[in-house]
mmCIF file of C-alpha atoms in Angstrom:
data_model
loop_
_atom_site.group_PDB
_atom_site.id
_atom_site.type_symbol
_atom_site.label_atom_id
_atom_site.label_comp_id
_atom_site.label_asym_id
_atom_site.label_seq_id
_atom_site.Cartn_x
_atom_site.Cartn_y
_atom_site.Cartn_z
ATOM 1 C CA UNK I 726 136.454 136.211 112.545
ATOM 2 C CA UNK I 727 134.206 138.395 110.776
ATOM 3 C CA UNK I 728 134.409 138.557 106.763
ATOM 4 C CA UNK I 729 134.450 141.863 104.180
ATOM 5 C CA UNK I 730 131.911 144.344 103.300
ATOM 6 C CA UNK I 731 133.102 144.728 99.840
ATOM 7 C CA UNK I 732 133.331 148.969 100.438
ATOM 8 C CA UNK I 733 135.182 148.182 103.766
ATOM 9 C CA UNK I 734 139.218 147.972 102.638
ATOM 10 C CA UNK I 735 140.235 147.283 106.872
ATOM 11 C CA UNK I 736 139.432 143.943 107.983
ATOM 12 C CA UNK I 737 138.239 143.573 111.183
ATOM 13 C CA UNK I 738 137.817 140.623 113.891
ATOM 14 C CA UNK I 739 133.684 138.877 115.388
ATOM 15 C CA UNK I 740 132.743 135.433 116.371
ATOM 16 C CA UNK I 741 130.838 134.019 113.699
ATOM 17 C CA UNK I 742 126.852 135.215 113.802
ATOM 18 C CA UNK I 743 125.097 132.774 115.257
ATOM 19 C CA UNK I 744 122.112 130.711 112.907
ATOM 20 C CA UNK I 745 118.414 130.567 112.657
ATOM 21 C CA UNK I 746 116.012 130.298 115.255
ATOM 22 C CA UNK I 747 117.812 126.616 116.448
ATOM 23 C CA UNK I 748 121.495 127.456 117.776
ATOM 24 C CA UNK I 749 123.714 124.737 117.184
ATOM 25 C CA UNK I 750 126.110 126.127 118.918
ATOM 26 C CA UNK I 751 128.888 126.435 122.409
ATOM 27 C CA UNK I 752 130.919 129.541 121.692
ATOM 28 C CA UNK I 753 133.784 129.010 123.554
ATOM 29 C CA UNK I 754 134.607 131.613 126.180
ATOM 30 C CA UNK I 755 136.328 135.590 125.170
ATOM 31 C CA UNK I 756 139.283 134.352 128.064
ATOM 32 C CA UNK I 757 139.422 130.815 126.464
ATOM 33 C CA UNK I 758 139.099 131.570 123.113
ATOM 34 C CA UNK I 759 142.214 134.382 123.379
ATOM 35 C CA UNK I 760 144.434 131.583 125.824
ATOM 36 C CA UNK I 761 144.228 129.315 122.987
ATOM 37 C CA UNK I 762 145.505 132.040 120.941
ATOM 38 C CA UNK I 763 148.442 133.018 122.685
ATOM 39 C CA UNK I 764 149.517 128.985 122.487
ATOM 40 C CA UNK I 765 149.757 129.116 118.922
ATOM 41 C CA UNK I 766 151.612 132.320 119.476
ATOM 42 C CA UNK I 767 154.348 131.812 116.804
ATOM 43 C CA UNK I 768 153.296 129.894 114.480
ATOM 44 C CA UNK I 769 153.538 132.117 111.901
ATOM 45 C CA UNK I 770 156.794 131.381 111.849
ATOM 46 C CA UNK I 771 155.829 127.905 109.632
ATOM 47 C CA UNK I 772 155.427 130.252 106.790
ATOM 48 C CA UNK I 773 157.073 129.668 103.187
ATOM 49 C CA UNK I 774 158.355 131.486 100.755
ATOM 50 C CA UNK I 775 157.185 130.501 97.459
ATOM 51 C CA UNK I 776 155.090 127.211 98.067
ATOM 52 C CA UNK I 777 155.171 125.846 94.405
ATOM 53 C CA UNK I 778 151.682 126.399 94.022
ATOM 54 C CA UNK I 779 152.651 130.125 94.893
ATOM 55 C CA UNK I 780 152.070 131.982 91.085
ATOM 56 C CA UNK I 781 156.202 134.009 91.618
ATOM 57 C CA UNK I 782 155.023 135.552 88.635
ATOM 58 C CA UNK I 783 151.755 137.620 89.956
ATOM 59 C CA UNK I 784 151.524 141.228 92.092
ATOM 60 C CA UNK I 785 152.367 139.480 95.548
ATOM 61 C CA UNK I 786 149.145 142.296 97.306
ATOM 62 C CA UNK I 787 150.860 144.287 101.039
ATOM 63 C CA UNK I 788 147.526 142.981 102.453
ATOM 64 C CA UNK I 789 147.246 139.091 104.721
ATOM 65 C CA UNK I 790 143.790 138.777 103.571
ATOM 66 C CA UNK I 791 145.362 139.824 99.818
ATOM 67 C CA UNK I 792 147.883 137.737 100.624
ATOM 68 C CA UNK I 793 145.877 134.892 101.768
ATOM 69 C CA UNK I 794 142.930 135.103 98.885
ATOM 70 C CA UNK I 795 144.651 135.630 96.410
ATOM 71 C CA UNK I 796 146.875 131.540 97.065
ATOM 72 C CA UNK I 797 143.920 129.952 97.505
ATOM 73 C CA UNK I 798 142.931 130.954 93.975
ATOM 74 C CA UNK I 799 146.624 130.198 92.798
ATOM 75 C CA UNK I 800 146.098 126.381 95.559
ATOM 76 C CA UNK I 801 143.103 126.227 92.786
ATOM 77 C CA UNK I 802 144.729 126.378 89.768
ATOM 78 C CA UNK I 803 147.908 125.412 90.244
ATOM 79 C CA UNK I 804 145.563 121.674 91.308
ATOM 80 C CA UNK I 805 143.410 121.381 88.838
ATOM 81 C CA UNK I 806 143.736 118.428 86.101
ATOM 82 C CA UNK I 807 145.865 119.622 83.760
ATOM 83 C CA UNK I 808 145.096 118.170 79.944
ATOM 84 C CA UNK I 809 147.033 116.183 79.536
ATOM 85 C CA UNK I 810 145.436 114.705 82.819
ATOM 86 C CA UNK I 811 142.149 115.308 81.841
ATOM 87 C CA UNK I 812 142.898 113.641 78.122
ATOM 88 C CA UNK I 813 144.490 110.830 80.049
ATOM 89 C CA UNK I 814 142.107 109.564 82.582
ATOM 90 C CA UNK I 815 139.432 110.599 79.345
ATOM 91 C CA UNK I 816 141.218 107.198 77.916
ATOM 92 C CA UNK I 817 141.062 105.156 80.835
ATOM 93 C CA UNK I 818 137.305 105.705 80.123
ATOM 94 C CA UNK I 819 136.428 105.022 76.862
ATOM 95 C CA UNK I 820 139.365 101.774 77.754
ATOM 96 C CA UNK I 821 137.036 100.081 80.619
ATOM 97 C CA UNK I 822 133.623 101.413 78.758
ATOM 98 C CA UNK I 823 134.955 98.862 75.575
ATOM 99 C CA UNK I 824 135.771 97.069 78.158
ATOM 100 C CA UNK I 825 132.091 96.823 80.048
ATOM 101 C CA UNK I 826 131.108 96.917 75.904
ATOM 102 C CA UNK I 827 132.941 93.375 75.581
ATOM 103 C CA UNK I 828 131.326 91.522 78.557
ATOM 104 C CA UNK I 829 128.131 92.806 78.602
ATOM 105 C CA UNK I 830 127.241 94.251 75.039
ATOM 106 C CA UNK I 831 125.064 96.627 74.505
ATOM 107 C CA UNK I 832 123.067 95.928 78.076
ATOM 108 C CA UNK I 833 125.106 97.747 80.062
ATOM 109 C CA UNK I 834 126.339 101.477 80.862
ATOM 110 C CA UNK I 835 129.261 102.970 81.984
ATOM 111 C CA UNK I 836 129.258 106.369 84.063
ATOM 112 C CA UNK I 837 132.439 108.323 86.017
ATOM 113 C CA UNK I 838 131.312 109.454 89.290
ATOM 114 C CA UNK I 839 133.600 110.975 92.099
ATOM 115 C CA UNK I 840 135.871 113.412 91.729
ATOM 116 C CA UNK I 841 136.817 113.215 87.967
ATOM 117 C CA UNK I 842 133.264 113.444 86.950
ATOM 118 C CA UNK I 843 132.998 116.998 88.907
ATOM 119 C CA UNK I 844 136.131 117.676 88.356
ATOM 120 C CA UNK I 845 137.582 118.413 92.407
ATOM 121 C CA UNK I 846 139.476 115.622 92.041
ATOM 122 C CA UNK I 847 143.488 115.915 93.163
ATOM 123 C CA UNK I 848 146.033 115.133 91.357
ATOM 124 C CA UNK I 849 146.495 111.636 93.464
ATOM 125 C CA UNK I 850 142.663 110.884 93.197
ATOM 126 C CA UNK I 851 141.361 108.212 92.437
ATOM 127 C CA UNK I 852 138.403 107.918 88.902
ATOM 128 C CA UNK I 853 135.600 106.223 90.346
ATOM 129 C CA UNK I 854 133.203 104.406 88.374
ATOM 130 C CA UNK I 855 129.904 102.807 88.303
ATOM 131 C CA UNK I 856 128.720 99.794 85.469
ATOM 132 C CA UNK I 857 125.336 99.510 85.920
ATOM 133 C CA UNK I 858 123.633 96.604 84.162
ATOM 134 C CA UNK I 859 121.402 93.300 84.882
ATOM 135 C CA UNK I 860 121.394 92.656 88.541
ATOM 136 C CA UNK I 861 120.314 88.961 87.608
ATOM 137 C CA UNK I 862 124.614 88.686 85.407
ATOM 138 C CA UNK I 863 126.252 90.772 88.410
ATOM 139 C CA UNK I 864 124.286 87.889 90.351
ATOM 140 C CA UNK I 865 125.913 85.133 88.262
ATOM 141 C CA UNK I 866 129.808 86.109 88.422
ATOM 142 C CA UNK I 867 130.077 89.304 85.560
ATOM 143 C CA UNK I 868 131.465 91.002 87.651
ATOM 144 C CA UNK I 869 134.181 88.311 87.768
ATOM 145 C CA UNK I 870 134.600 88.046 83.809
ATOM 146 C CA UNK I 871 134.968 91.250 83.881
ATOM 147 C CA UNK I 872 138.683 91.202 86.227
ATOM 148 C CA UNK I 873 139.160 88.870 83.830
ATOM 149 C CA UNK I 874 138.440 90.994 81.293
ATOM 150 C CA UNK I 875 141.184 93.919 82.040
ATOM 151 C CA UNK I 876 143.549 91.560 83.040
ATOM 152 C CA UNK I 877 143.641 90.109 79.884
ATOM 153 C CA UNK I 878 144.438 93.326 77.549
ATOM 154 C CA UNK I 879 147.911 93.938 79.795
ATOM 155 C CA UNK I 880 146.384 97.600 81.367
ATOM 156 C CA UNK I 881 145.757 97.398 85.237
ATOM 157 C CA UNK I 882 145.898 94.607 88.355
ATOM 158 C CA UNK I 883 142.713 93.571 88.642
ATOM 159 C CA UNK I 884 141.296 92.968 92.676
ATOM 160 C CA UNK I 885 137.768 92.252 94.169
ATOM 161 C CA UNK I 886 136.649 93.937 96.981
ATOM 162 C CA UNK I 887 134.455 93.894 99.603
ATOM 163 C CA UNK I 888 132.743 90.464 98.792
ATOM 164 C CA UNK I 889 132.763 91.779 94.211
ATOM 165 C CA UNK I 890 131.368 94.406 95.679
ATOM 166 C CA UNK I 891 134.435 96.724 94.151
ATOM 167 C CA UNK I 892 136.537 96.443 91.762
ATOM 168 C CA UNK I 893 139.698 98.176 92.101
ATOM 169 C CA UNK I 894 142.149 97.932 89.064
ATOM 170 C CA UNK I 895 145.745 99.569 89.434
ATOM 171 C CA UNK I 896 147.219 101.213 86.292
ATOM 172 C CA UNK I 897 150.151 99.826 84.514
ATOM 173 C CA UNK I 898 151.640 102.404 83.289
ATOM 174 C CA UNK I 899 150.567 105.102 86.514
ATOM 175 C CA UNK I 900 149.902 103.516 89.047
ATOM 176 C CA UNK I 901 146.953 104.928 89.402
ATOM 177 C CA UNK I 902 143.586 103.302 90.825
ATOM 178 C CA UNK I 903 139.673 102.566 89.713
ATOM 179 C CA UNK I 904 137.149 101.605 91.877
ATOM 180 C CA UNK I 905 134.876 99.735 89.501
ATOM 181 C CA UNK I 906 131.277 99.677 91.640
ATOM 182 C CA UNK I 907 128.666 98.584 89.856
ATOM 183 C CA UNK I 908 124.807 99.500 89.786
ATOM 184 C CA UNK I 909 125.829 102.326 92.681
ATOM 185 C CA UNK I 910 122.887 104.534 92.080
ATOM 186 C CA UNK I 911 123.681 106.310 95.322
ATOM 187 C CA UNK I 912 127.239 107.191 93.851
ATOM 188 C CA UNK I 913 125.386 108.925 91.143
ATOM 189 C CA UNK I 914 123.510 111.284 92.724
ATOM 190 C CA UNK I 915 125.958 112.875 94.798
ATOM 191 C CA UNK I 916 128.305 113.470 91.528
ATOM 192 C CA UNK I 917 124.954 115.328 90.514
ATOM 193 C CA UNK I 918 124.853 117.562 93.765
ATOM 194 C CA UNK I 919 128.293 117.697 93.619
ATOM 195 C CA UNK I 920 128.136 119.413 90.092
ATOM 196 C CA UNK I 921 124.711 121.470 90.812
ATOM 197 C CA UNK I 922 126.870 123.338 94.003
ATOM 198 C CA UNK I 923 129.882 123.823 91.858
ATOM 199 C CA UNK I 924 127.945 125.860 89.437
ATOM 200 C CA UNK I 925 124.922 127.373 91.947
ATOM 201 C CA UNK I 926 127.457 128.256 94.980
ATOM 202 C CA UNK I 927 129.396 130.987 95.170
ATOM 203 C CA UNK I 928 133.002 130.718 96.810
ATOM 204 C CA UNK I 929 132.204 126.597 96.938
ATOM 205 C CA UNK I 930 134.959 124.232 94.535
ATOM 206 C CA UNK I 931 137.204 126.916 95.711
ATOM 207 C CA UNK I 932 137.041 126.259 99.818
ATOM 208 C CA UNK I 933 135.992 122.986 98.814
ATOM 209 C CA UNK I 934 139.104 122.195 96.856
ATOM 210 C CA UNK I 935 141.043 123.884 99.770
ATOM 211 C CA UNK I 936 139.959 122.481 101.756
ATOM 212 C CA UNK I 937 140.499 118.479 100.257
ATOM 213 C CA UNK I 938 143.664 119.105 100.016
ATOM 214 C CA UNK I 939 144.941 120.766 104.286
ATOM 215 C CA UNK I 940 142.552 117.412 105.264
ATOM 216 C CA UNK I 941 144.649 114.976 102.799
ATOM 217 C CA UNK I 942 147.907 115.951 103.909
ATOM 218 C CA UNK I 943 146.838 115.419 106.778
ATOM 219 C CA UNK I 944 145.542 111.983 106.399
ATOM 220 C CA UNK I 945 142.930 113.132 107.657
ATOM 221 C CA UNK I 946 140.828 112.371 104.666
ATOM 222 C CA UNK I 947 139.348 107.982 103.803
ATOM 223 C CA UNK I 948 136.820 107.157 105.838
ATOM 224 C CA UNK I 949 138.162 103.500 105.466
ATOM 225 C CA UNK I 950 140.602 104.102 107.812
ATOM 226 C CA UNK I 951 138.188 107.285 109.914
ATOM 227 C CA UNK I 952 138.581 110.341 108.022
ATOM 228 C CA UNK I 953 136.403 112.741 106.047
ATOM 229 C CA UNK I 954 135.975 111.314 103.318
ATOM 230 C CA UNK I 955 134.689 114.009 100.069
ATOM 231 C CA UNK I 956 131.224 113.749 100.213
ATOM 232 C CA UNK I 957 130.375 114.815 103.555
ATOM 233 C CA UNK I 958 132.661 117.711 103.579
ATOM 234 C CA UNK I 959 131.335 118.563 100.698
ATOM 235 C CA UNK I 960 127.876 118.809 102.847
ATOM 236 C CA UNK I 961 129.135 120.384 105.146
ATOM 237 C CA UNK I 962 131.207 123.321 103.183
ATOM 238 C CA UNK I 963 127.262 123.305 101.660
ATOM 239 C CA UNK I 964 125.737 124.059 104.959
ATOM 240 C CA UNK I 965 128.428 127.086 105.934
ATOM 241 C CA UNK I 966 128.047 128.786 102.371
ATOM 242 C CA UNK I 967 124.406 128.375 102.398
ATOM 243 C CA UNK I 968 123.849 129.754 106.327
ATOM 244 C CA UNK I 969 126.111 131.590 106.800
ATOM 245 C CA UNK I 970 124.127 135.357 106.930
ATOM 246 C CA UNK I 971 126.712 137.718 105.486
ATOM 247 C CA UNK I 972 126.684 136.447 102.345
ATOM 248 C CA UNK I 973 122.675 135.993 102.516
ATOM 249 C CA UNK I 974 121.880 139.377 103.351
ATOM 250 C CA UNK I 975 124.231 139.958 99.843
ATOM 251 C CA UNK I 976 126.984 141.710 102.244
ATOM 252 C CA UNK I 977 129.925 140.340 101.145
ATOM 253 C CA UNK I 978 131.024 138.818 98.011
ATOM 254 C CA UNK I 979 132.152 135.599 98.886
ATOM 255 C CA UNK I 980 135.080 135.933 95.161
ATOM 256 C CA UNK I 981 136.607 138.281 97.703
ATOM 257 C CA UNK I 982 136.444 136.941 101.240
ATOM 258 C CA UNK I 983 137.613 133.532 100.749
ATOM 259 C CA UNK I 984 140.472 133.890 103.224
ATOM 260 C CA UNK I 985 137.435 134.802 105.687
ATOM 261 C CA UNK I 986 135.182 131.831 104.895
ATOM 262 C CA UNK I 987 138.208 129.529 105.005
ATOM 263 C CA UNK I 988 138.804 131.004 108.826
ATOM 264 C CA UNK I 989 135.476 131.113 109.786
ATOM 265 C CA UNK I 990 134.981 127.313 108.684
ATOM 266 C CA UNK I 991 137.555 126.298 110.208
ATOM 267 C CA UNK I 992 136.277 127.941 113.295
ATOM 268 C CA UNK I 993 132.732 126.784 112.651
ATOM 269 C CA UNK I 994 133.848 123.213 112.827
ATOM 270 C CA UNK I 995 137.126 123.131 114.737
ATOM 271 C CA UNK I 996 135.805 125.031 117.189
ATOM 272 C CA UNK I 997 131.207 125.760 118.523
ATOM 273 C CA UNK I 998 129.746 123.950 116.389
ATOM 274 C CA UNK I 999 127.471 121.360 118.926
ATOM 275 C CA UNK I 1000 128.716 118.164 117.696
ATOM 276 C CA UNK I 1001 126.740 116.322 120.293
ATOM 277 C CA UNK I 1002 123.610 116.918 119.615
ATOM 278 C CA UNK I 1003 122.731 118.681 116.186
ATOM 279 C CA UNK I 1004 123.232 116.538 112.174
ATOM 280 C CA UNK I 1005 124.557 119.262 109.909
ATOM 281 C CA UNK I 1006 122.693 119.120 106.669
ATOM 282 C CA UNK I 1007 122.519 120.214 103.637
ATOM 283 C CA UNK I 1008 121.144 123.935 104.315
ATOM 284 C CA UNK I 1009 120.708 124.061 107.975
ATOM 285 C CA UNK I 1010 120.605 121.587 111.128
ATOM 286 C CA UNK I 1011 118.272 119.139 113.293
ATOM 287 C CA UNK I 1012 118.557 118.005 116.678
ATOM 288 C CA UNK I 1013 119.621 114.096 117.348
ATOM 289 C CA UNK I 1014 116.457 112.046 118.092
ATOM 290 C CA UNK I 1015 119.592 111.054 120.776
ATOM 291 C CA UNK I 1016 122.491 112.062 123.087
ATOM 292 C CA UNK I 1017 125.614 110.200 120.968
ATOM 293 C CA UNK I 1018 129.688 110.505 120.476
ATOM 294 C CA UNK I 1019 130.461 114.397 119.833
ATOM 295 C CA UNK I 1020 130.937 112.314 116.556
ATOM 296 C CA UNK I 1021 130.353 114.387 113.933
ATOM 297 C CA UNK I 1022 126.446 114.128 112.202
ATOM 298 C CA UNK I 1023 125.939 114.690 108.404
ATOM 299 C CA UNK I 1024 122.961 113.791 106.823
ATOM 300 C CA UNK I 1025 123.414 112.367 103.476
ATOM 301 C CA UNK I 1026 120.840 115.227 101.265
ATOM 302 C CA UNK I 1027 119.616 111.864 99.229
ATOM 303 C CA UNK I 1028 118.713 109.297 101.762
ATOM 304 C CA UNK I 1029 117.347 111.573 104.873
ATOM 305 C CA UNK I 1030 118.435 107.876 107.019
ATOM 306 C CA UNK I 1031 122.027 107.693 105.744
ATOM 307 C CA UNK I 1032 124.557 109.661 108.027
ATOM 308 C CA UNK I 1033 127.943 109.888 106.204
ATOM 309 C CA UNK I 1034 129.857 110.249 108.810
ATOM 310 C CA UNK I 1035 129.177 106.958 111.202
ATOM 311 C CA UNK I 1036 132.563 106.008 110.083
ATOM 312 C CA UNK I 1037 134.762 109.247 111.029
ATOM 313 C CA UNK I 1038 135.691 107.203 113.816
ATOM 314 C CA UNK I 1039 139.155 110.194 114.338
ATOM 315 C CA UNK I 1040 135.972 112.943 114.476
ATOM 316 C CA UNK I 1041 138.157 114.180 117.673
ATOM 317 C CA UNK I 1042 141.715 114.668 115.764
ATOM 318 C CA UNK I 1043 140.177 115.869 112.759
ATOM 319 C CA UNK I 1044 138.612 118.606 114.799
ATOM 320 C CA UNK I 1045 141.758 119.019 116.085
ATOM 321 C CA UNK I 1046 143.933 119.997 113.000
ATOM 322 C CA UNK I 1047 140.597 122.785 112.261
ATOM 323 C CA UNK I 1048 141.609 124.799 115.786
ATOM 324 C CA UNK I 1049 145.064 124.898 115.227
ATOM 325 C CA UNK I 1050 144.720 125.594 112.065
ATOM 326 C CA UNK I 1051 141.807 128.374 112.780
ATOM 327 C CA UNK I 1052 144.314 129.869 115.022
ATOM 328 C CA UNK I 1053 147.425 129.957 112.973
ATOM 329 C CA UNK I 1054 145.453 131.755 110.517
ATOM 330 C CA UNK I 1055 143.820 134.386 112.592
ATOM 331 C CA UNK I 1056 147.728 134.035 114.425
ATOM 332 C CA UNK I 1057 149.229 135.070 110.642
ATOM 333 C CA UNK I 1058 146.896 137.358 109.860
ATOM 334 C CA UNK I 1059 145.879 140.011 112.549
ATOM 335 C CA UNK I 1060 149.081 139.181 114.575
ATOM 336 C CA UNK I 1061 150.867 143.119 115.652
ATOM 337 C CA UNK I 1062 154.253 141.854 116.367
ATOM 338 C CA UNK I 1063 156.844 142.595 114.144
ATOM 339 C CA UNK I 1064 159.063 140.174 115.114
ATOM 340 C CA UNK I 1065 156.353 137.801 113.824
ATOM 341 C CA UNK I 1066 155.068 139.863 110.881
ATOM 342 C CA UNK I 1067 156.695 137.374 107.404
ATOM 343 C CA UNK I 1068 158.521 138.614 104.437
ATOM 344 C CA UNK I 1069 156.097 139.259 101.572
ATOM 345 C CA UNK I 1070 157.375 137.362 99.612
ATOM 346 C CA UNK I 1071 156.654 134.419 103.068
ATOM 347 C CA UNK I 1072 152.763 132.394 102.282
ATOM 348 C CA UNK I 1073 150.761 132.512 104.352
ATOM 349 C CA UNK I 1074 148.637 128.927 103.423
ATOM 350 C CA UNK I 1075 152.804 126.511 103.624
ATOM 351 C CA UNK I 1076 151.647 127.165 107.850
ATOM 352 C CA UNK I 1077 149.116 124.877 107.327
ATOM 353 C CA UNK I 1078 149.753 123.202 104.193
ATOM 354 C CA UNK I 1079 152.607 121.599 103.185
ATOM 355 C CA UNK I 1080 153.301 121.833 99.977
ATOM 356 C CA UNK I 1081 155.885 118.934 100.859
ATOM 357 C CA UNK I 1082 153.731 116.332 100.381
ATOM 358 C CA UNK I 1083 153.346 114.243 97.983
ATOM 359 C CA UNK I 1084 150.341 115.444 95.835
ATOM 360 C CA UNK I 1085 152.480 117.639 95.309
ATOM 361 C CA UNK I 1086 155.148 116.255 94.150
#
């Protein structure tokens, strides 16, 4: 799908352009592309009127591209942490910091990492913390003592996971999970990267949140169960936006074309990317050293030897739902069949994201 230039009002469809001298794509033949579109025709009927994220008081654009663009911003602001949620998580962090000081004194510092730090958390997201302290202290069983300190406070139930390297706390008042690691400087580096992209890459946070929500509602976002983790997804979004030819040529304004970027992201990673032969990096592609399984490989920006998707064994399923979402949205956006035209109040985004998911409760 071709993005909408700032001086154009009517979007046009076109396959995503190839990027750079190294072509990591396997673009579908036109006949196959059209055949799959026919398979997904009519899925727009699943659209719902006024899902929970849709601003009922705002103006509803008649143009379907503008409507989806507005919906993506509605979703972004709907899922943004409220003042109460932010205050609660800050309170939890202060409690943990006090417990760390009681256990280690001035020899330990506590850092918030993950989505809470980067302000890309969803309502059900865990709080992720890393404690920086003397390694020798941890080897003497101080992690267990920290768990005991928290348990005695009566605020959380604790479990030591992965051989004592991760401490899980379930907060008794809300049931929210806090995962605490020790001396996990890589998590700090990852958080700093996402903070940088959020500030400097236009439309990164909005597109990232939409995709996180999509994967969350498909139960495909947990690496422990073979899903696509948030940091790997963030690298994919940064890669996509950094290499988008129309953005780089300044021919489009990303914020005005968020809906088209979402559709093209699904097209790239759900259909066109040659995942067997390439490695996705923060700002480009590298050729794999040897042929492997067609699972996507995403390189960590801070550790070139680390494949962030090495445990994403559900990639075949994830790629399939990306492809499904691409054709569903294309059908909803460009179909001219009168019988499939949705009502003006219908949500296009609800064709791929279910607002009855527990995430929205």
